[in-house]
CSV table of C-alpha atoms in Angstrom, one decimal:
chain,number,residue,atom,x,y,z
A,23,UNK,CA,37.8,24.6,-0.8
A,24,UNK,CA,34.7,26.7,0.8
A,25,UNK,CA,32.7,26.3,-2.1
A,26,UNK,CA,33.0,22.3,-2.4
A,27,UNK,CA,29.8,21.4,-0.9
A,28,UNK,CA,27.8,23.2,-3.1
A,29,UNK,CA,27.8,20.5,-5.6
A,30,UNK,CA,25.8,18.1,-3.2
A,31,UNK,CA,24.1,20.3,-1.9
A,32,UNK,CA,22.4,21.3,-5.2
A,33,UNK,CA,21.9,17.3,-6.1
A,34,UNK,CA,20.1,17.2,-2.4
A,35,UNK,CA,17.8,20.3,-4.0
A,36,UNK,CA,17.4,18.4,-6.9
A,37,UNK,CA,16.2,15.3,-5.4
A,38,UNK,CA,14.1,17.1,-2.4
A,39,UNK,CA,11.8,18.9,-5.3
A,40,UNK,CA,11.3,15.2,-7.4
A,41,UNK,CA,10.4,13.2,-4.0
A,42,UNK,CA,7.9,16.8,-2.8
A,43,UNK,CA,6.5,16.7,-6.6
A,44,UNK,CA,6.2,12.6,-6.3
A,45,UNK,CA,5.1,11.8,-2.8
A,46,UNK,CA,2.7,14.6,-1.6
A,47,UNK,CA,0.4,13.4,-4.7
A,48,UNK,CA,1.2,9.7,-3.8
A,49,UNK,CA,-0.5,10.3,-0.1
A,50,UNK,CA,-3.8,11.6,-1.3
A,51,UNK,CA,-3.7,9.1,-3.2
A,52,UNK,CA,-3.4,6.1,-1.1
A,53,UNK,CA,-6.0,7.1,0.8
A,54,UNK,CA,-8.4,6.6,-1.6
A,55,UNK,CA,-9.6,3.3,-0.9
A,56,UNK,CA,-9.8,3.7,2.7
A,57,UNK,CA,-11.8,6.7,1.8
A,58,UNK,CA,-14.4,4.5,0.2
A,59,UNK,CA,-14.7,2.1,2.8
A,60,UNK,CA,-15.3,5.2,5.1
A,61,UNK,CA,-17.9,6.7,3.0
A,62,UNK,CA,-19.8,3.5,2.8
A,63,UNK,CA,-19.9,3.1,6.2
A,64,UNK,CA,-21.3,6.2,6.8
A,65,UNK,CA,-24.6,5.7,4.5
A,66,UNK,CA,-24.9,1.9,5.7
A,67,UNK,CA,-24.2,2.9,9.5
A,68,UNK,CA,-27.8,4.6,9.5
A,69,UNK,CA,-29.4,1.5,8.2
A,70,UNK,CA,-28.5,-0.5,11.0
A,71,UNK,CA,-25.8,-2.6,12.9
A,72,UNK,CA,-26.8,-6.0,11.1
A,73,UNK,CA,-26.0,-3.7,7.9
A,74,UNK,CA,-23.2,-2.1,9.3
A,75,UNK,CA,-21.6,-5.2,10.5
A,76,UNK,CA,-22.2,-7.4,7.2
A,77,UNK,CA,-19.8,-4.0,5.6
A,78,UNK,CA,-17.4,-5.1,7.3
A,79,UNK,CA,-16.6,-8.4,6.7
A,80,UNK,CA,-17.4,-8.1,3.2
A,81,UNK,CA,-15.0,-4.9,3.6
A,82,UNK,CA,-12.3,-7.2,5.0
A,83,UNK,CA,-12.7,-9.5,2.5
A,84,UNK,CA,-12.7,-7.8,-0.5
A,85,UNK,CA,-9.4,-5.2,1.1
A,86,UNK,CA,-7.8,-8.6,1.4
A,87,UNK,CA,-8.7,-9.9,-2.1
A,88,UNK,CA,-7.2,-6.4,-3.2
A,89,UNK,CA,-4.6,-6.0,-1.1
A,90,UNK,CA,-2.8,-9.1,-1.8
A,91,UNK,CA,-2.4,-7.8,-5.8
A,92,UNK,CA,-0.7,-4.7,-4.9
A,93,UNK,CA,2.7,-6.1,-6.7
A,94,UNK,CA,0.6,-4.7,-9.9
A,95,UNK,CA,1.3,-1.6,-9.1
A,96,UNK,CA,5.0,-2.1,-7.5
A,97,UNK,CA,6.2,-4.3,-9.9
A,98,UNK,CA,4.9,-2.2,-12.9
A,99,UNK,CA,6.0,1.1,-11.6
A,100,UNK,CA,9.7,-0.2,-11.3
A,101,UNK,CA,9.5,-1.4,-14.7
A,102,UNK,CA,7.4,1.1,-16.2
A,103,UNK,CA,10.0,3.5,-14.8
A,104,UNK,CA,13.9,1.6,-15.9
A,105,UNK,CA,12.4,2.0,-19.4
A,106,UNK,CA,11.3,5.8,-19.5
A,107,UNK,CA,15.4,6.1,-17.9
A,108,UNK,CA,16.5,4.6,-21.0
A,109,UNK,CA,14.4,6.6,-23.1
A,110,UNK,CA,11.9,3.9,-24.5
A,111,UNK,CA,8.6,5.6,-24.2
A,112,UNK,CA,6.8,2.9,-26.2
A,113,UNK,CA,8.3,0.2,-24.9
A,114,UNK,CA,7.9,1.9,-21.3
A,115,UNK,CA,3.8,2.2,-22.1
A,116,UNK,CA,4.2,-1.7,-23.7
A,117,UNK,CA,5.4,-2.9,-20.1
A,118,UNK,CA,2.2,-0.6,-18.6
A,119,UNK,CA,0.1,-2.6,-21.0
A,120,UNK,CA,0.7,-6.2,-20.1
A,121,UNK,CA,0.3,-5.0,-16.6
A,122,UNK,CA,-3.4,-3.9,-17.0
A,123,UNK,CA,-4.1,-7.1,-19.1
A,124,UNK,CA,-2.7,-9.3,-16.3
A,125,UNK,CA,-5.0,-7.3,-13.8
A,126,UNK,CA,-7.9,-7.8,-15.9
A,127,UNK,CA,-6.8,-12.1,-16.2
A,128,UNK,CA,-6.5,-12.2,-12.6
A,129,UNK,CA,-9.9,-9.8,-11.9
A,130,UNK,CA,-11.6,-12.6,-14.2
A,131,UNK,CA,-10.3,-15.3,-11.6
A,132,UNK,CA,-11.2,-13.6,-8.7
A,133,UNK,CA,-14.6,-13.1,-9.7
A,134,UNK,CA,-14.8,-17.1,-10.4
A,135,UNK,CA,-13.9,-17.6,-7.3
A,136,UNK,CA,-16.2,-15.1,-4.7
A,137,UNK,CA,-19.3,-15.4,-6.8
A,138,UNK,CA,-20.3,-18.5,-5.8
A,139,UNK,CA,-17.8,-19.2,-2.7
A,140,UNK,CA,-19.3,-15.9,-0.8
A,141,UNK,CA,-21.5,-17.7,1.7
A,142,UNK,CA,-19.2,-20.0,2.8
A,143,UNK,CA,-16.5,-17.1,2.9
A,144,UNK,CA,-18.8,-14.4,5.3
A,145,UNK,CA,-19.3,-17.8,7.3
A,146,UNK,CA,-15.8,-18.6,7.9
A,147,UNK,CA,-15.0,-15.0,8.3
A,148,UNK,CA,-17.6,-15.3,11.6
A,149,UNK,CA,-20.7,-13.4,10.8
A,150,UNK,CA,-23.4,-13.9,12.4
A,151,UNK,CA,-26.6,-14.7,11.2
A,152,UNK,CA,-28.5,-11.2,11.1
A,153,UNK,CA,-25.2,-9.8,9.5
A,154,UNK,CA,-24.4,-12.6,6.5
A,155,UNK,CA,-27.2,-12.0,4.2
A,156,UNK,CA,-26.0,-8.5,4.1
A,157,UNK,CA,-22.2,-9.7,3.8
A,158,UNK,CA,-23.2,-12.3,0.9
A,159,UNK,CA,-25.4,-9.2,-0.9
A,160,UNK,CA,-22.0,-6.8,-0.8
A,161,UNK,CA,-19.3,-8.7,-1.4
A,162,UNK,CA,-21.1,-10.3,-4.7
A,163,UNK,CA,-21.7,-7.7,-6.4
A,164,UNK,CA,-19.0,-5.5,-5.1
A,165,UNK,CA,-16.9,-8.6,-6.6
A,166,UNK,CA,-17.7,-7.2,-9.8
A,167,UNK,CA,-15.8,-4.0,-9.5
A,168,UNK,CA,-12.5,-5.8,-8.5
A,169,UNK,CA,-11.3,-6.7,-12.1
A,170,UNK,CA,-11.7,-2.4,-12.5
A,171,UNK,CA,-9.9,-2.5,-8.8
A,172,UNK,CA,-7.2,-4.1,-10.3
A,173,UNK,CA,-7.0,-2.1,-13.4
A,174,UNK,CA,-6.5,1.0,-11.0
A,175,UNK,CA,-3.6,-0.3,-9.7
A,176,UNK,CA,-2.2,-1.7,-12.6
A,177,UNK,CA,-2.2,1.2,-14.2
A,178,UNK,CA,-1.9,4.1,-11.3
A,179,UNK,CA,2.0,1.8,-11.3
A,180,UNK,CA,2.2,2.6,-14.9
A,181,UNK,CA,1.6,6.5,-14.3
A,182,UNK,CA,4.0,6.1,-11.5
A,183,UNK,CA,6.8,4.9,-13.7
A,184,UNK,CA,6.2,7.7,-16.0
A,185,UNK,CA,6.8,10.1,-13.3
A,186,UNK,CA,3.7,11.1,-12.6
A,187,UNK,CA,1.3,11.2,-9.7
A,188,UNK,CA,-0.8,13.6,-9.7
A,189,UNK,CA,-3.0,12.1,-12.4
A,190,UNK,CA,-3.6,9.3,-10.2
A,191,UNK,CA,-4.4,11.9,-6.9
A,192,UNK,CA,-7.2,13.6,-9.4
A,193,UNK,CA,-8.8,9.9,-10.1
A,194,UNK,CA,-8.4,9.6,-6.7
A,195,UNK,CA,-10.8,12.2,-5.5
A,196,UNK,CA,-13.4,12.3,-8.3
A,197,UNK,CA,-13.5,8.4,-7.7
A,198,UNK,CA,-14.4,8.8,-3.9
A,199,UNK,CA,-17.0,12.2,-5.0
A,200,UNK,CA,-18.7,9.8,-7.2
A,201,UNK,CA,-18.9,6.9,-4.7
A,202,UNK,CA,-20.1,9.2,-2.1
A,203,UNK,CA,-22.9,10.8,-4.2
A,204,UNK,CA,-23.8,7.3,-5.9
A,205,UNK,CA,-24.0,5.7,-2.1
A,206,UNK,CA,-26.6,8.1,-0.8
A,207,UNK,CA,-28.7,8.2,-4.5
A,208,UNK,CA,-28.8,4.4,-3.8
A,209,UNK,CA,-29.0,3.4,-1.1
A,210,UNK,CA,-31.7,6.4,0.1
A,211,UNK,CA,-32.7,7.7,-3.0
A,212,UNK,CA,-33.4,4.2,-4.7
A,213,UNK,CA,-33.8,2.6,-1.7
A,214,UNK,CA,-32.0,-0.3,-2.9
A,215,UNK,CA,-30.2,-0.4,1.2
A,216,UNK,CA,-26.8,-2.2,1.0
A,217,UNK,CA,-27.2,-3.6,-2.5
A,218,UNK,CA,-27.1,0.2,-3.4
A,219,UNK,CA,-23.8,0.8,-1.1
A,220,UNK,CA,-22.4,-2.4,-3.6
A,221,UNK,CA,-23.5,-0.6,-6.9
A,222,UNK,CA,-22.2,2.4,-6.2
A,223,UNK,CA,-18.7,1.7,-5.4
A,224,UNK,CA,-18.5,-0.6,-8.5
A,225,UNK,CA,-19.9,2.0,-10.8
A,226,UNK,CA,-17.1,4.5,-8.9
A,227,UNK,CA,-14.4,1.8,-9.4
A,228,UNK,CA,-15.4,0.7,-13.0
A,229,UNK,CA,-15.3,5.1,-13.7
A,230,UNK,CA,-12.0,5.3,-12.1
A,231,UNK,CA,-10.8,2.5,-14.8
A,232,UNK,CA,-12.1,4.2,-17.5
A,233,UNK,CA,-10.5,7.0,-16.9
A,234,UNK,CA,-6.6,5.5,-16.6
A,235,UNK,CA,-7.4,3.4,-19.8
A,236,UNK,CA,-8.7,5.9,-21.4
A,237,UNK,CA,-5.1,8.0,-20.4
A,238,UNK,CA,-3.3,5.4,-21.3
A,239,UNK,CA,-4.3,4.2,-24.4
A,240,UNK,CA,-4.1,7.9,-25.0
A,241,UNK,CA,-0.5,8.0,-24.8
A,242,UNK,CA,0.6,4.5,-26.4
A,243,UNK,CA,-1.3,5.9,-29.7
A,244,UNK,CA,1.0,9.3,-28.9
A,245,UNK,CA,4.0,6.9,-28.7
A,246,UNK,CA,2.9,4.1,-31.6
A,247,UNK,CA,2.8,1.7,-28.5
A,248,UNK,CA,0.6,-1.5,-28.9
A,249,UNK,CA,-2.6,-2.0,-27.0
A,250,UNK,CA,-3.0,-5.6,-28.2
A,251,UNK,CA,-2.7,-8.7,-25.1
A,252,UNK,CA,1.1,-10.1,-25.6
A,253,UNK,CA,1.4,-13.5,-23.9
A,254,UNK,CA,4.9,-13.1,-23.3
A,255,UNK,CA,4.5,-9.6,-21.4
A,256,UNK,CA,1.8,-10.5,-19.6
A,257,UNK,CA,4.1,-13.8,-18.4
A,258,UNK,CA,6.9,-11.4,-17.4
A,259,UNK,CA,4.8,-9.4,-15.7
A,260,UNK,CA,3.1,-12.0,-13.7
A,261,UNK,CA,7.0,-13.5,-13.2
A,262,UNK,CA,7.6,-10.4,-11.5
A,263,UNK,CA,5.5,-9.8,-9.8
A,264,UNK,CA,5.1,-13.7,-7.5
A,265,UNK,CA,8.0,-12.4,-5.4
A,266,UNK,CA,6.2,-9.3,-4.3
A,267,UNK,CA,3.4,-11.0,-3.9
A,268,UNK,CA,5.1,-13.3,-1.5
A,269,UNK,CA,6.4,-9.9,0.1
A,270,UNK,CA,2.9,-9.4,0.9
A,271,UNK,CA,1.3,-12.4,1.9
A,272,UNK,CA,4.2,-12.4,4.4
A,273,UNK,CA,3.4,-9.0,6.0
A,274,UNK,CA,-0.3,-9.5,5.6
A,275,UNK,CA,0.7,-12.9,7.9
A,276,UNK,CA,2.1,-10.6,10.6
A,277,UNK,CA,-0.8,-8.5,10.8
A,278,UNK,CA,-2.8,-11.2,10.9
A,279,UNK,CA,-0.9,-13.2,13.9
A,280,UNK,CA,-0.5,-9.7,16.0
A,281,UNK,CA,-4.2,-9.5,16.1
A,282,UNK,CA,-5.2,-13.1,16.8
A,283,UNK,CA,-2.6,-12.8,20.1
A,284,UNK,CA,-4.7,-9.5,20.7
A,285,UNK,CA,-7.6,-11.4,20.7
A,286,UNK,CA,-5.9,-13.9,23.3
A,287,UNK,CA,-5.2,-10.9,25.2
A,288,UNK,CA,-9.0,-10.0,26.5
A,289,UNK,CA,-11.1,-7.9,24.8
A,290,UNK,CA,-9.8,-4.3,26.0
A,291,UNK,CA,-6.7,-5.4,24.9
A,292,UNK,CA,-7.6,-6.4,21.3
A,293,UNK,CA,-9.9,-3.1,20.9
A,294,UNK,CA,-6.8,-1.0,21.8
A,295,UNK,CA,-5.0,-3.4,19.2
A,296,UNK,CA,-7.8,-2.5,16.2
A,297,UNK,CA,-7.3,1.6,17.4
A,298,UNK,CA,-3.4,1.1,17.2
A,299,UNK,CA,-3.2,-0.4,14.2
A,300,UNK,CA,-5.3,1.9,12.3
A,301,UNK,CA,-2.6,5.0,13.6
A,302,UNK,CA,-0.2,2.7,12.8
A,303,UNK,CA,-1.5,1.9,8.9
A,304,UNK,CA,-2.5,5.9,8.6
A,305,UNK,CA,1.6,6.1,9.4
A,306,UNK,CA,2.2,3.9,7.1
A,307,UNK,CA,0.9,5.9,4.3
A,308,UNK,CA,2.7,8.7,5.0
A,309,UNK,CA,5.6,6.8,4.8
A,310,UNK,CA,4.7,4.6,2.0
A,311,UNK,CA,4.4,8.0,-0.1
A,312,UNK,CA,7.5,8.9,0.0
A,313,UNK,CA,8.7,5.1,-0.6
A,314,UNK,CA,6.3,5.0,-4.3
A,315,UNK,CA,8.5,8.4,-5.1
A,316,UNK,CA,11.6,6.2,-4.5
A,317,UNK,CA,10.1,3.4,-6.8
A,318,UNK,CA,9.7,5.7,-9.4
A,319,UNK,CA,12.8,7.8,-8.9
A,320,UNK,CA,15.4,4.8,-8.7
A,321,UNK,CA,13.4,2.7,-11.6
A,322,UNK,CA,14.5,5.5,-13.5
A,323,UNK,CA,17.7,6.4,-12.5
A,324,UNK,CA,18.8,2.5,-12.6
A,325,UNK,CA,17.3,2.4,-16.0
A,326,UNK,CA,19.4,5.3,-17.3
A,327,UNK,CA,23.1,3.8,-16.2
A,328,UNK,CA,23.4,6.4,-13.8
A,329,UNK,CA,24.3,4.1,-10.9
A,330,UNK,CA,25.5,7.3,-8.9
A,331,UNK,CA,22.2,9.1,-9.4
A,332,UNK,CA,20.5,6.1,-8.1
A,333,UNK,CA,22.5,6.0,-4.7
A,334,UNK,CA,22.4,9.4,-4.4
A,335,UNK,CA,18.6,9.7,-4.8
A,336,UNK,CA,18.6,6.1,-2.4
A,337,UNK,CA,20.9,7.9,0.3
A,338,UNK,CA,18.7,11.3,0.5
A,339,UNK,CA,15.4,9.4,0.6
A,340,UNK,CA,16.6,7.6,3.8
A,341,UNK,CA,17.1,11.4,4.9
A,342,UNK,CA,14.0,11.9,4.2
A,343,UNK,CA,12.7,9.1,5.6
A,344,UNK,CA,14.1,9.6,9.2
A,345,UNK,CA,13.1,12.8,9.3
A,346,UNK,CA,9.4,12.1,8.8
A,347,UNK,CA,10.0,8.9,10.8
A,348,UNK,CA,11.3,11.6,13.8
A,349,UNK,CA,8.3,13.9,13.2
A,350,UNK,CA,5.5,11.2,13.2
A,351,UNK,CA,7.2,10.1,16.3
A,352,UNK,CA,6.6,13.5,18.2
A,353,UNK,CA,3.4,14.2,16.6
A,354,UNK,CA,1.9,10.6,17.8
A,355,UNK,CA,4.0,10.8,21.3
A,356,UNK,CA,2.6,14.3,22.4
A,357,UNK,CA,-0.9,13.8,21.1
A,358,UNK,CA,-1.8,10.7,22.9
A,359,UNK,CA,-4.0,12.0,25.2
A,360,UNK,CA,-5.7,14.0,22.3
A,361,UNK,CA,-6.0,10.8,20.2
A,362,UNK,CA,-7.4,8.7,23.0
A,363,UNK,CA,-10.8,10.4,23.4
A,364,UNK,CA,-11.8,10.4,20.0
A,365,UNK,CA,-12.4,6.2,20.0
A,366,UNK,CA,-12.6,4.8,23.1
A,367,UNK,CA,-13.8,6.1,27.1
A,368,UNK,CA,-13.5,2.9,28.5
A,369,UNK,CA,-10.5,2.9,31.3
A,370,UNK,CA,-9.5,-0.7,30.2
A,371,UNK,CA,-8.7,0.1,26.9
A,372,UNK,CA,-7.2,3.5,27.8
A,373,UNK,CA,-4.4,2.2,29.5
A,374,UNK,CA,-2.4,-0.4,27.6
A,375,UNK,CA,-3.8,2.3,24.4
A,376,UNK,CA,-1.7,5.1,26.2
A,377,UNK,CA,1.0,2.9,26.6
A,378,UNK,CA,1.2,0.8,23.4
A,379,UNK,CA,0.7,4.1,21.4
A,380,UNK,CA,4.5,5.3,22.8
A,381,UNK,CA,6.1,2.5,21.6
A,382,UNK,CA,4.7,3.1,18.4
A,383,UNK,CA,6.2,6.8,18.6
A,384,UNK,CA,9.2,5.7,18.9
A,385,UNK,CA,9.8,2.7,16.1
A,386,UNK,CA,8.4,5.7,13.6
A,387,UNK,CA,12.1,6.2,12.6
A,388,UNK,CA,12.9,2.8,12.5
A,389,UNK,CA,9.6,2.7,10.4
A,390,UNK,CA,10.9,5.7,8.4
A,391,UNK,CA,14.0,3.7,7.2
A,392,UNK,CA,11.8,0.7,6.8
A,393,UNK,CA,9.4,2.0,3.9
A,394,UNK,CA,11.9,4.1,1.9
A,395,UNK,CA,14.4,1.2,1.8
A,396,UNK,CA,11.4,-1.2,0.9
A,397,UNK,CA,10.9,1.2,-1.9
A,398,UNK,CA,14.1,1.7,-3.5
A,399,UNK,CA,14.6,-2.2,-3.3
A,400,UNK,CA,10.8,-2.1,-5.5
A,401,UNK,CA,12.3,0.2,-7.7
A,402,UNK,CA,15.0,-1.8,-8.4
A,403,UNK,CA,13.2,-4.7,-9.2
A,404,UNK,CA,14.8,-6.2,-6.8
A,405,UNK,CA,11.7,-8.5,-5.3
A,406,UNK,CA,13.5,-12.1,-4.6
A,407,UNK,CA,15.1,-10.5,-2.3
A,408,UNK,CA,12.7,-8.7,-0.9
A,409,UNK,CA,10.6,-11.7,-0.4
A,410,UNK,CA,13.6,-13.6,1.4
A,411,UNK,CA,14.0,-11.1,3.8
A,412,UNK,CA,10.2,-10.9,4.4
A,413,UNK,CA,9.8,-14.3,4.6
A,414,UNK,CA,13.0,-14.1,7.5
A,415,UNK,CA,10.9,-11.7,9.3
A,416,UNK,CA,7.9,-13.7,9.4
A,417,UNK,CA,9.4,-16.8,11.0
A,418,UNK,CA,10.8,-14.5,13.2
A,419,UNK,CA,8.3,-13.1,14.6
A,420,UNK,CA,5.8,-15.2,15.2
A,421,UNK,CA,7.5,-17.1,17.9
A,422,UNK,CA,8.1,-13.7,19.1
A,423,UNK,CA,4.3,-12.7,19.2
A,424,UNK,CA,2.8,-16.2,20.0
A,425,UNK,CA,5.3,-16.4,23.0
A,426,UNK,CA,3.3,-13.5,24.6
A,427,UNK,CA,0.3,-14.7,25.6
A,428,UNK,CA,2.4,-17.9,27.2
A,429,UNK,CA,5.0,-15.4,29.1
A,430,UNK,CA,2.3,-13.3,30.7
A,431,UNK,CA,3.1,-10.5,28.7
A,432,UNK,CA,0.6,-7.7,27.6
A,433,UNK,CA,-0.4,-5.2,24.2
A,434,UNK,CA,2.6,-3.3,24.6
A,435,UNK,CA,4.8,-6.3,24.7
A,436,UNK,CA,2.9,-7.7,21.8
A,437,UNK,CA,4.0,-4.2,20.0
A,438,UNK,CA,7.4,-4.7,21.6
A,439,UNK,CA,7.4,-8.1,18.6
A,440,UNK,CA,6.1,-5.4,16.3
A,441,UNK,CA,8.9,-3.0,17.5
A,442,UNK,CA,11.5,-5.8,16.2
A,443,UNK,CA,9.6,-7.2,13.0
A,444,UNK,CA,10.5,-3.7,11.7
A,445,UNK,CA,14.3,-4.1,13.1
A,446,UNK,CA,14.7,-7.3,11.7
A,447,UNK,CA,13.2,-6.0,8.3
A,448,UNK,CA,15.8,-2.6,8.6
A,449,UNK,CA,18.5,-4.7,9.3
A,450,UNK,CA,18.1,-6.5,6.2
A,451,UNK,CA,17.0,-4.1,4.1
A,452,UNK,CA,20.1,-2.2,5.0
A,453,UNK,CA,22.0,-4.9,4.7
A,454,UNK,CA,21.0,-5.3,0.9
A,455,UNK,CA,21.2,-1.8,0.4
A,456,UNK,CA,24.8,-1.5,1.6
A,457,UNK,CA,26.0,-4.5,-0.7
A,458,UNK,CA,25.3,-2.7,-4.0
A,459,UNK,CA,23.6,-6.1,-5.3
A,460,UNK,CA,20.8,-4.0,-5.7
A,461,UNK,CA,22.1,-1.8,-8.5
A,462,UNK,CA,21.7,-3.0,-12.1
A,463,UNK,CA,21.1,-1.4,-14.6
A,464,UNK,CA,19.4,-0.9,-17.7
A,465,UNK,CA,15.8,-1.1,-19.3
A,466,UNK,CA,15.1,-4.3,-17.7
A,467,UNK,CA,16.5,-6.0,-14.6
């Protein structure tokens, strides 16, 4: 009777070493990107603030043009992954395939569209006029990069489902080298000024491609796997991927409606918003690591019959989850004061900072639960769903968030809607979770 717990105990082992092996990769990976917007800034800051300011809104343009495609990854990983549980290497690196051909289809489109809609885009977006020439000049030609953006994800989901993530960590950081050292060559060296900033991040992005194709294609000629364009793979993929994609247009919504209430609020209130919300997204990353692990993990698992492995590995990745949820918590509670300093001196925005920074602290579990759940659903395939219960969330919290303003309420009541967009999201998740519905298995959903 003593020894009985042994048994789960060593199935807890197991799964601890896969999520460590998957997720600690996964992180340095995800910052990548915001790594290259960081290392742009830098050269382009010492131009000057017309320069600096026409970054970023062709930066918020081009993260949004991006960031709205993320199902590419998602969607493949889960798929990528049911088929390497069912053994099907080549049809596994098949699924991987139409992925990247669908990225490169919609990278065609996107192009079409910013090239020659970019003034009018920086001039909706607000610049001004000393900033929008320089806005025009980076987001055109950094619009040529985005088809090899796309790749990248496309096929960092397909390493993913093939259990691996260090490969994409390793692109990762020779991608952000090169963009670095191209940046000051061009920029200074060249003196080609922002144009330069442009060219080097597309030549970095368009390297960081080559390198995935070049990994892939390397392993569907190991595996006898076609490389050829298949119309009815690349329609499945794009299928399954519309519901994620309305999983993200629908959070990308509630991040867009929490800061246009900031910006109701006054402006110390909306700069302690923009401080907040980058913690909150560097959180989210953390978190978001461990949920890609889950993708890949269940994907797998579902896709090998083993229904128990897959709520296993689900219920110990919700361990996992609270536990880092409870940590980030206490890290971000006690180092508030810390924190503070290191963007803002101003008294106004200190205040409701210090204050809207502890509610934060304490959702992190919630948030914990959140992103792990998120993932397993992913790696289930399970994305009507996921889209329902996003789409829910929305329309309930924008009455929330708009109400603020109206009820005389402040930033930390505006985080207080945040605070219950992620309970309204856990309670569904969970909900979905608990019902089993999610569990099918098999090579394909």
């Amino acid at each position: 009777m003593t020894q009985a717990p042994a048994m789960p105990r060593r199935t807890d082992r197991r799964h601890d070493r896969e999520i460590i092996a998957l997720a600690l990769p996964a992180f340095g990976s995800l910052v990548a990107e915001p790594l290259f917007v960081m290392a742009d800034s830098a050269v382009i800051g010492h131009l000057g603030t017309p320069q600096l300011a026409g970054l970023g809104i062709a930066a918020a343009l081009l993260t949004t043009a991006v960031s709205v495609f993320v199902f590419l990854a998602y969607a493949t990983t889960a798929a990528v992954a049911r088929r390497v549980g069912a053994g099907d290497l080549p049809a596994a690196i098949r699924q991987g395939m139409d992925g990247i051909w669908l990225a490169l289809l919609l990278g065609a489109a996107v192009i079409a569209t910013v090239l020659p809609t970019a003034p009018w885009l920086v001039e909706a977006f607000g610049a001004s006029g000393t900033a929008a020439p320089y806005a025009t000049t980076y987001l055109r030609i950094s619009a040529l990069g985005i088809p090899a953006m796309l790749v990248v994800l496309a096929a960092t989901g397909v390493l993913r489902g093939l259990q691996d993530t260090r490969t994409p960590l390793y692109v990762a950081i020779g991608g952000f080298s090169l963009n670095a050292a191209l940046n000051i060559g061009l920029v200074y060296g060249a003196g080609l000024g922002i144009a330069g900033s442009a060219w080097g991040t597309v030549i970095a992005q368009c390297g960081m491609a080559a390198v995935y194709l070049a990994v892939v294609v390397r392993g569907a000629r190991r595996h006898g796997a076609s490389l050829r364009p298949d119309a009815a793979g690349i329609r499945a993929s794009a299928q399954a991927g519309v519901p994620l994609l309305v999983r993200t247009l629908s959070l990308r919504a509630v991040l867009m409606i929490a800061t246009a209430v900031a910006a109701r609020l006054g402006d110390a209130e909306v700069a302690a918003h923009q401080i907040v919300l980058t913690l909150w997204s560097l959180l989210a990353f953390a978190l978001d690591a461990i949920a890609i692990a889950g993708q890949a993990i269940i994907g797998r698992y579902l896709g090998a019959g083993d229904r128990d492995g897959a709520k296993a590995a689900c219920r110990r990745m919700v361990q996992w989850g609270i536990a880092a949820g409870l940590v980030l918590g206490v890290l971000v509670a006690l180092a508030r004061p810390l924190f503070i300093p290191l963007f803002t001196s101003d008294p106004a925005v200190e205040g409701p900072l210090l204050a809207t920074l502890l509610v934060v602290a304490v959702t992190q579990p919630v948030s914990g639960i959140v992103f792990i759940l998120d993932g397993v659903l992913m790696g289930a395939g399970d994305g009507p769903y996921l889209a329902w219960a996003m789409v829910v969330t929305l329309a309930l919290f924008a009455p929330a968030a708009l109400a603020v303003p109206a009820l005389g309420g402040g930033l930390v009541t505006l985080w207080g809607a945040m605070a219950l967009m992620m309970t309204v999201r856990l309670l569904t998740l969970w909900l979905r979770t608990r019902s089993g519905r999610w569990i099918v298995t098999g090579a394909s959903r």
